[in-house]
Each structure stands twice: as structure tokens, then as C-alpha cells.
mmCIF file of C-alpha atoms in Angstrom:
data_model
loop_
_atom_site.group_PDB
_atom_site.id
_atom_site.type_symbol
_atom_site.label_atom_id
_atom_site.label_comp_id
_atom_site.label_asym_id
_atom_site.label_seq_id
_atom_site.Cartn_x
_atom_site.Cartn_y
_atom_site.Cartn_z
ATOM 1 C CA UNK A 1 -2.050 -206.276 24.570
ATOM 2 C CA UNK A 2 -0.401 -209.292 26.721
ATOM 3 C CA UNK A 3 -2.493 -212.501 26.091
ATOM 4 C CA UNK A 4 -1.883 -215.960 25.237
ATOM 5 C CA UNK A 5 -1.023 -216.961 21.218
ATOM 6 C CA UNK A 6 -1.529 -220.457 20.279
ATOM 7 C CA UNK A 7 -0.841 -222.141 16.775
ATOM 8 C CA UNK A 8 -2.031 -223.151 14.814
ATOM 9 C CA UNK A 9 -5.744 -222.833 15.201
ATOM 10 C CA UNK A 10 -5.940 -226.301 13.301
ATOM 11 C CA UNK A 11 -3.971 -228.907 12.822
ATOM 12 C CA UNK A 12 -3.808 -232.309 10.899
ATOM 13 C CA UNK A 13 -1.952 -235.329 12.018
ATOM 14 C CA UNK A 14 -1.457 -238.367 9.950
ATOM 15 C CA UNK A 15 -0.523 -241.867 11.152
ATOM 16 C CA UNK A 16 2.930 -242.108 12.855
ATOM 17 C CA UNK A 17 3.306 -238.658 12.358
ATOM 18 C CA UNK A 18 4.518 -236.549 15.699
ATOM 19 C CA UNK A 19 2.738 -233.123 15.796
ATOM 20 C CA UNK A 20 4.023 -229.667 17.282
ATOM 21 C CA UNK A 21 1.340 -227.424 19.048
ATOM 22 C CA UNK A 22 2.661 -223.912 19.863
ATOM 23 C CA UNK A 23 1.485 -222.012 23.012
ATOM 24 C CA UNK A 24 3.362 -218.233 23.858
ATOM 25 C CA UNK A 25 2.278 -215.926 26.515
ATOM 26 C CA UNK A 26 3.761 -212.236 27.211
ATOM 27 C CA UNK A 27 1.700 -211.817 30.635
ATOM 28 C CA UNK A 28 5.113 -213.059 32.397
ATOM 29 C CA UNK A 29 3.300 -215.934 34.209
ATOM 30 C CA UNK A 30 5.343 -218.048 35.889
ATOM 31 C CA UNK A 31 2.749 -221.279 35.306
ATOM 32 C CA UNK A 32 1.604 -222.882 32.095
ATOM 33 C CA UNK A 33 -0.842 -225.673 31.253
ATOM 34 C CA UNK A 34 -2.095 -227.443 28.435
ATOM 35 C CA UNK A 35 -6.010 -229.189 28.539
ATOM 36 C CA UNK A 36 -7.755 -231.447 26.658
ATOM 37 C CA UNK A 37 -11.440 -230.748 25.873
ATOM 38 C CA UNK A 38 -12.885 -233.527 24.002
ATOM 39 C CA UNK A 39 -16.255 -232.704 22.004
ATOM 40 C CA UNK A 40 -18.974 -232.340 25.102
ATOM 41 C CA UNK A 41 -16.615 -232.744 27.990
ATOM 42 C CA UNK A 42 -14.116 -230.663 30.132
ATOM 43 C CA UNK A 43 -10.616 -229.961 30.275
ATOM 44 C CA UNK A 44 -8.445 -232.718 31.142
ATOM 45 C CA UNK A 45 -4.905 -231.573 32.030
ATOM 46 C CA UNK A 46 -2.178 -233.002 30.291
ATOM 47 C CA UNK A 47 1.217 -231.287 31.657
ATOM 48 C CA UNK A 48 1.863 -228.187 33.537
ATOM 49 C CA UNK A 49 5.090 -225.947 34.374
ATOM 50 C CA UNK A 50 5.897 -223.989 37.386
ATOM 51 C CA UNK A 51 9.433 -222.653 36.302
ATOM 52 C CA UNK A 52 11.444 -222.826 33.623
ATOM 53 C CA UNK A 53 13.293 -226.054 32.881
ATOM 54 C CA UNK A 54 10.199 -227.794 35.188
ATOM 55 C CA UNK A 55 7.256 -229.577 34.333
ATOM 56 C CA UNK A 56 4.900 -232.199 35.553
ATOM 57 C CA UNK A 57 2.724 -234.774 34.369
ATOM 58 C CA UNK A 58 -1.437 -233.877 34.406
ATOM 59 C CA UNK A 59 -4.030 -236.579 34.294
ATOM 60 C CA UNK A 60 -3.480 -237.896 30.826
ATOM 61 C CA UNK A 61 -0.030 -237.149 30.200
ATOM 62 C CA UNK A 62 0.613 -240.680 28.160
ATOM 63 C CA UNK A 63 1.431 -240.277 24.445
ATOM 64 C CA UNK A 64 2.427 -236.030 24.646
ATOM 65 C CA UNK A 65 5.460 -234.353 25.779
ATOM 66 C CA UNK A 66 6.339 -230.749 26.433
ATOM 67 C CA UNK A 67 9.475 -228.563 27.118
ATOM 68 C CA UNK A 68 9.796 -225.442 29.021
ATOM 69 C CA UNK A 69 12.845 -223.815 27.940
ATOM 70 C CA UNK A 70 11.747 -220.083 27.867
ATOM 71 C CA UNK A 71 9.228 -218.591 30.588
ATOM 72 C CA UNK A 72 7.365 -217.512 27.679
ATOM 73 C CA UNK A 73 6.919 -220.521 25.763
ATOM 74 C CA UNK A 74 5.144 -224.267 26.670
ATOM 75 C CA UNK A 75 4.925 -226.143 23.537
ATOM 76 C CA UNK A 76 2.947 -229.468 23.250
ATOM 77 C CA UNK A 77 3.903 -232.768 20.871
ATOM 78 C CA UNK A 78 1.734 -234.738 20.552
ATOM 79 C CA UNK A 79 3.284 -238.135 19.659
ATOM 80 C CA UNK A 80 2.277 -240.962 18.027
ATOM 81 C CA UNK A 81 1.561 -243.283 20.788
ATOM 82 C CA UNK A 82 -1.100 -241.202 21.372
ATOM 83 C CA UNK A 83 -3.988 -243.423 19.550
ATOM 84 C CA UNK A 84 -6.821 -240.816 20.312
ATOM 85 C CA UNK A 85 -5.190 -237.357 19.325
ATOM 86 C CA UNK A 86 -8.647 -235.954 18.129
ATOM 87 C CA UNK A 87 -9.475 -232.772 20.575
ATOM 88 C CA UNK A 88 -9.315 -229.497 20.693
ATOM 89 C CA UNK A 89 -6.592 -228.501 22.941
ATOM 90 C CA UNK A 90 -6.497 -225.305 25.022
ATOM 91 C CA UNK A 91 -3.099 -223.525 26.668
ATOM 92 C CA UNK A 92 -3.488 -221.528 30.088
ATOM 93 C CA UNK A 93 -1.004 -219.735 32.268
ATOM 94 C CA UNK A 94 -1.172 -218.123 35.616
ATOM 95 C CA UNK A 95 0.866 -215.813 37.750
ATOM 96 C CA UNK A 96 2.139 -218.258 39.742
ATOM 97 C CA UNK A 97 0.657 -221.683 42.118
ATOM 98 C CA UNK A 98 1.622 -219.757 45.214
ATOM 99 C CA UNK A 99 -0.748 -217.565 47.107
ATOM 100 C CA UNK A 100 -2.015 -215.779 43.624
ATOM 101 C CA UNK A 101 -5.868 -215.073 43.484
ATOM 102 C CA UNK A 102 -6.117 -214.747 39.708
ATOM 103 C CA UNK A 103 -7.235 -217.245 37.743
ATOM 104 C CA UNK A 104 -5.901 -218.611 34.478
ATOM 105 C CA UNK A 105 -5.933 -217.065 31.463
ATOM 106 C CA UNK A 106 -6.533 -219.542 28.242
ATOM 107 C CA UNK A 107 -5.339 -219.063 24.478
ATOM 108 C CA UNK A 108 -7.663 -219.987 21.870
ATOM 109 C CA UNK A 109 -7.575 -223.245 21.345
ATOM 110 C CA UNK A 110 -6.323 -225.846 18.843
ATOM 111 C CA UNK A 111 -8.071 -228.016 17.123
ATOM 112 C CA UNK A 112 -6.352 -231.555 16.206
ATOM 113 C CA UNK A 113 -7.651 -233.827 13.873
ATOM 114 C CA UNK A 114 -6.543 -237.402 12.022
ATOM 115 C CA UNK A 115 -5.769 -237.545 8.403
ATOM 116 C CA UNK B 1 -10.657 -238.704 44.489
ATOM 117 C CA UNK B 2 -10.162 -235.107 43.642
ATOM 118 C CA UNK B 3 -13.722 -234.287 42.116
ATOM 119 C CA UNK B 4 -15.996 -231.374 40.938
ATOM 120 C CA UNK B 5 -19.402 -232.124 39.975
ATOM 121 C CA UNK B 6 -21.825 -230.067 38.132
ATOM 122 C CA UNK B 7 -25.634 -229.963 37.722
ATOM 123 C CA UNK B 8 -27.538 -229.751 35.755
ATOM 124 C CA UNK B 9 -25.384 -230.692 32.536
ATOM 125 C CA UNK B 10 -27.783 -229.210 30.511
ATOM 126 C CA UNK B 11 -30.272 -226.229 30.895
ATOM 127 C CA UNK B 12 -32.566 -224.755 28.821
ATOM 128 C CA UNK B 13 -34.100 -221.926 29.949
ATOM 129 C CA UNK B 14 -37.068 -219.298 28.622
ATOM 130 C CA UNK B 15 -35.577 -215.652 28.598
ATOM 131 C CA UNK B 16 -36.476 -213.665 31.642
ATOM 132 C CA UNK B 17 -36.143 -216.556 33.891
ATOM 133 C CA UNK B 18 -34.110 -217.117 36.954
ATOM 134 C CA UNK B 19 -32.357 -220.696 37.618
ATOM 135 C CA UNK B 20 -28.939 -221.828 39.843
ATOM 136 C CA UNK B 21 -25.921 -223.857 38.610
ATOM 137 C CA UNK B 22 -24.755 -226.019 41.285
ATOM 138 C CA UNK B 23 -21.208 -227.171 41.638
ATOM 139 C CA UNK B 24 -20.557 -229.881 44.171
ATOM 140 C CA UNK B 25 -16.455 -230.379 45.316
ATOM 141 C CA UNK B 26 -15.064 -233.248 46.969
ATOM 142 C CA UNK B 27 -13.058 -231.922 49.268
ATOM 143 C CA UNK B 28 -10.928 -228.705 51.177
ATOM 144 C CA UNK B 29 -11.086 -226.091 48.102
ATOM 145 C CA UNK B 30 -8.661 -222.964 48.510
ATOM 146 C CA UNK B 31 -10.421 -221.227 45.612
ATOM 147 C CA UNK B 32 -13.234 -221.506 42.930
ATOM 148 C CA UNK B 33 -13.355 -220.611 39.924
ATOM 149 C CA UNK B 34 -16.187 -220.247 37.046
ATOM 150 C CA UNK B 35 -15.638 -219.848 33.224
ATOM 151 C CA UNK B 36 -17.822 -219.146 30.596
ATOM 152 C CA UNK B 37 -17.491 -221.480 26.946
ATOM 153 C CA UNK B 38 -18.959 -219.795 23.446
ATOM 154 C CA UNK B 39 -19.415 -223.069 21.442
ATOM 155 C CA UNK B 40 -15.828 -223.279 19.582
ATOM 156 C CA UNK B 41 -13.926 -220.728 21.771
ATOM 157 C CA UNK B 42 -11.765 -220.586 24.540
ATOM 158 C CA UNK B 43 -12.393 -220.286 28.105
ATOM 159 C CA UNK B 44 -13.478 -216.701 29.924
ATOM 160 C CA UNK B 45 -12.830 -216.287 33.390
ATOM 161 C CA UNK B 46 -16.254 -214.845 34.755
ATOM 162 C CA UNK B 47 -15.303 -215.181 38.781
ATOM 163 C CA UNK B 48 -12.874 -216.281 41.818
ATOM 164 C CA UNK B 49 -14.047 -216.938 44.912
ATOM 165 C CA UNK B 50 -11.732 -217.376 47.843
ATOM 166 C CA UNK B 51 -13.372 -217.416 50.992
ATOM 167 C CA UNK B 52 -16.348 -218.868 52.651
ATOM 168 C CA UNK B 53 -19.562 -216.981 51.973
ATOM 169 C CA UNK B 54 -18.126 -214.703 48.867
ATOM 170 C CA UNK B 55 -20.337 -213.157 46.445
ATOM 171 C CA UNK B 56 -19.208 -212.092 43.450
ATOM 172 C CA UNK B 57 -21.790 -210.700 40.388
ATOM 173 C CA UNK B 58 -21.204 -209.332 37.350
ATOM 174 C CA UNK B 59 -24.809 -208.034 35.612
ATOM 175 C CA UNK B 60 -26.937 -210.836 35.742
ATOM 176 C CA UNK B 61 -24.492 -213.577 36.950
ATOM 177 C CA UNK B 62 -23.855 -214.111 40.892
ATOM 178 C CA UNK B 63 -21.862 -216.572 42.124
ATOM 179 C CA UNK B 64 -21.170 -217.473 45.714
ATOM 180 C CA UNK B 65 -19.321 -220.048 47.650
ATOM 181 C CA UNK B 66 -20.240 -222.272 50.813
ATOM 182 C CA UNK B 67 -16.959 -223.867 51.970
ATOM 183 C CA UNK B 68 -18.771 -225.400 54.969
ATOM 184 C CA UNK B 69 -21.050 -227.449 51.907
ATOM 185 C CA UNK B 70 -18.418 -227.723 49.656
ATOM 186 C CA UNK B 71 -20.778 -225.680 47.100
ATOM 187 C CA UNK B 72 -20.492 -222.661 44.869
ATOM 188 C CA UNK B 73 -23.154 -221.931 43.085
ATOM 189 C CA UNK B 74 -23.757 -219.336 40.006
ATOM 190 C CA UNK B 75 -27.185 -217.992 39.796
ATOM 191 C CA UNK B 76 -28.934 -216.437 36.545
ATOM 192 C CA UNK B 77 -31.282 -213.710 37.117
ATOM 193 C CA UNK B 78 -33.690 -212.548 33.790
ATOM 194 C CA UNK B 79 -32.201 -214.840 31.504
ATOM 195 C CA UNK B 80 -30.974 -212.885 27.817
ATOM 196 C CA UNK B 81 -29.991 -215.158 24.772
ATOM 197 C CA UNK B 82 -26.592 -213.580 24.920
ATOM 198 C CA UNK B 83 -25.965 -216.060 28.057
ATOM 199 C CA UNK B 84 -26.317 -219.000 26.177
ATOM 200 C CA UNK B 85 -22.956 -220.888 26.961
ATOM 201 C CA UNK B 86 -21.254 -223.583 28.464
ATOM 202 C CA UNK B 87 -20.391 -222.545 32.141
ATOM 203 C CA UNK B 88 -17.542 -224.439 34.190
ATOM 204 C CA UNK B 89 -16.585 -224.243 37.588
ATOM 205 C CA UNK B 90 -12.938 -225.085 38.338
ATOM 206 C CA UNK B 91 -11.455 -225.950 42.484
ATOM 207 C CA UNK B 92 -8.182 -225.819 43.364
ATOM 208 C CA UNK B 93 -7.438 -228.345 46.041
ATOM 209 C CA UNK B 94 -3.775 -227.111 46.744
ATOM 210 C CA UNK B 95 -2.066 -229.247 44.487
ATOM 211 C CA UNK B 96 -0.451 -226.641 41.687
ATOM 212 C CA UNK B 97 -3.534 -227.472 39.636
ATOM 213 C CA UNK B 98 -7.383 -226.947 38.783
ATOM 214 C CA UNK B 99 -9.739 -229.482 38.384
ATOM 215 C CA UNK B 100 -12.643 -228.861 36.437
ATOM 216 C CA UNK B 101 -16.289 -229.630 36.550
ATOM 217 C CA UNK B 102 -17.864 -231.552 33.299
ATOM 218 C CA UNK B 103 -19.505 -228.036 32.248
ATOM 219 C CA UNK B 104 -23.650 -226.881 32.403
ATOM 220 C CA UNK B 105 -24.562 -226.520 28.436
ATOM 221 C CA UNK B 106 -26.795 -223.671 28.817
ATOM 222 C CA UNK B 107 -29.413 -222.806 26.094
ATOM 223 C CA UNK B 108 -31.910 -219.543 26.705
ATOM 224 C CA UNK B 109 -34.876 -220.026 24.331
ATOM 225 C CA UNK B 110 -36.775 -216.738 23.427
#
């Protein structure tokens, strides 16, 4: 079945520490995205990638980075100048940002906490 | 400002019961979205609406979409526990992204 696999499901971060989030999707969407969701709020977007090799900064992109070296894979750090890393974190991907009518298709979720 | 506002935030509602989520967007919208939230889960596309005056429904969810208003709304008709959720609605303004409402907690009381 072609979904959206992210890992791990939780994750602990101490101080200083840079932290790895994992997000892989066999659909063969062209877009990917990672949220924020912070306990009784939305999603806040952090990056997102068109193409390979291409990404762009979301609403809150300070303190993460991300690379896009495979269609099929959009990982997240999260870095430690990122003060507040506590959320749960969610990865989506689309078709594409052209003239597609589907809508985006989330993994389940990561949930990052401080040691 | 790029905005999607929700209401109400929270809505508890007596099984069998009709009520409306509203979803106010700030401006020109290509497309709307809603997503259902199970408390701890991921997000489930329920609908995408794409053109002024679409009505989607899917048992007893509707949603529709006034362009002219800048309003979609998703209606509940005989309210079952099993809806109990967190419902977003998401616009895309044309700019490679979505932006997301703040989410309707809803609770269905037996």
C-alpha cells in the first residue's frame, strides 16, 4: 500500500543535542511538507519541497533544516537553536502545487519531547 | 495576512443533533480543504472543494463552499459519538502552500 512512513513515532531530545526526524513516501508526490501541531493548535508549516534538490522556508522555519535529496525522502533536524522543540510534528506530500485537486496526504506523526 | 478562521473552537453536541462548522478565509481561495483529527493521530482528508457553490458529503458530513463569502462550511446531520474529532479546514491561496484553520474540537455527548 503507498502511504507516508514517518520515524520514529517518538523521539527525545536533550540539550544541545540536534535531532533527525525521518519522513518517506512511495505515492511519487512531487511535494513534501513538514507541520508543527503544538498541543491544542494547528499545523504550522515549517519547510516544504517542490522538486528534488528544492525547498523553501514555511512560517516557522527558524531553528530546523531539511534536505531533499531523493523524491522519496524529506527529512527534518531539528537543531538546537530551536528553544521550543516540544510538538508533535506531522509530514504531508502531494502530487504536485500545480493544477492538482488532491489534497495532502499526512504520515503519522512524531512526537518530540525534551530530556 | 493570509488567514483561515474557524468557529466555533469547541462544540459539544447531544447525539442526533444537527450543527454547522464555519470556516471564514481572508482572501481569493483556489481550493478548500477539510480534515478530520482522532486525538493523537494524524490528519484524514474528509473533502476538496474547488469551485464556488460545491457540495461534497460523505454519510453524515456535507461540506460546501461560498467563494463569493469567502466561507465553506461543514454541516453535521444526526450527530453519532464516532464523530467526535477535531475538524480543520485548510485554503490554498495560490502560494505552493495550505494554510490551516486553528481546528473545531468536537465532542458528541450521548
Amino acid at each position: 500500500d503507498g502511504g507516508i512512513t514517518q520515524s520514529p513515532k517518538y523521539l527525545f531530545r536533550k540539550e544541545g543535542q540536534n535531532v533527525t526526524l525521518s519522513c518517506e513516501q512511495n505515492l511519487n508526490h512531487d511535494a513534501m511538507y513538514w507541520y508543527r501541531q503544538d498541543p491544542g493548535q494547528g499545523l504550522r508549516l515549517i519547510y516544504y519541497s517542490q522538486i528534488v534538490n528544492d525547498f523553501q522556508k514555511g512560517d516557522i522555519a527558524e531553528g530546523y533544516s531539511v534536505s531533499r535529496e531523493k523524491k522519496e525522502s524529506f527529512p527534518l533536524t531539528v537543531t538546537s537553536a530551536q528553544k521550543n522543540p516540544t510538538a508533535f510534528y506531522l509530514c504531508a506530500s502531494s502530487i504536485d502545487r500545480g493544477n492538482s485537486n488532491q489534497p495532502q496526504h499526512f504520515g503519522d506523526g512524531t512526537r518530540l519531547s525534551i530530556l | 495576512e493570509l488567514k483561515v478562521e474557524q468557529n466555533p473552537l469547541f462544540l459539544s453536541m447531544q447525539e442526533g443533533k444537527n450543527y454547522t462548522i464555519y470556516c471564514n478565509y481572508s482572501t481569493t481561495s483556489d481550493r478548500l480543504y477539510w480534515y478530520r483529527q482522532d486525538p493523537g493521530k494524524s490528519l484524514e482528508s474528509l473533502f476538496v472543494l474547488l469551485s464556488n457553490g460545491a457540495v461534497k458529503q460523505e454519510g453524515r458530513l456535507m461540506a460546501s463552499l461560498d467563494t463569493k463569502a469567502r466561507l465553506s462550511t461543514l454541516h453535521i446531520t444526526a450527530a453519532v459519538h464516532d464523530l467526535s474529532a477535531t475538524y480543520f479546514c485548510a485554503a490554498d491561496f495560490g502560494n505552493e502552500k495550505l494554510t490551516f484553520g486553528t481546528g473545531t474540537r468536537l465532542t458528541i455527548i450521548p
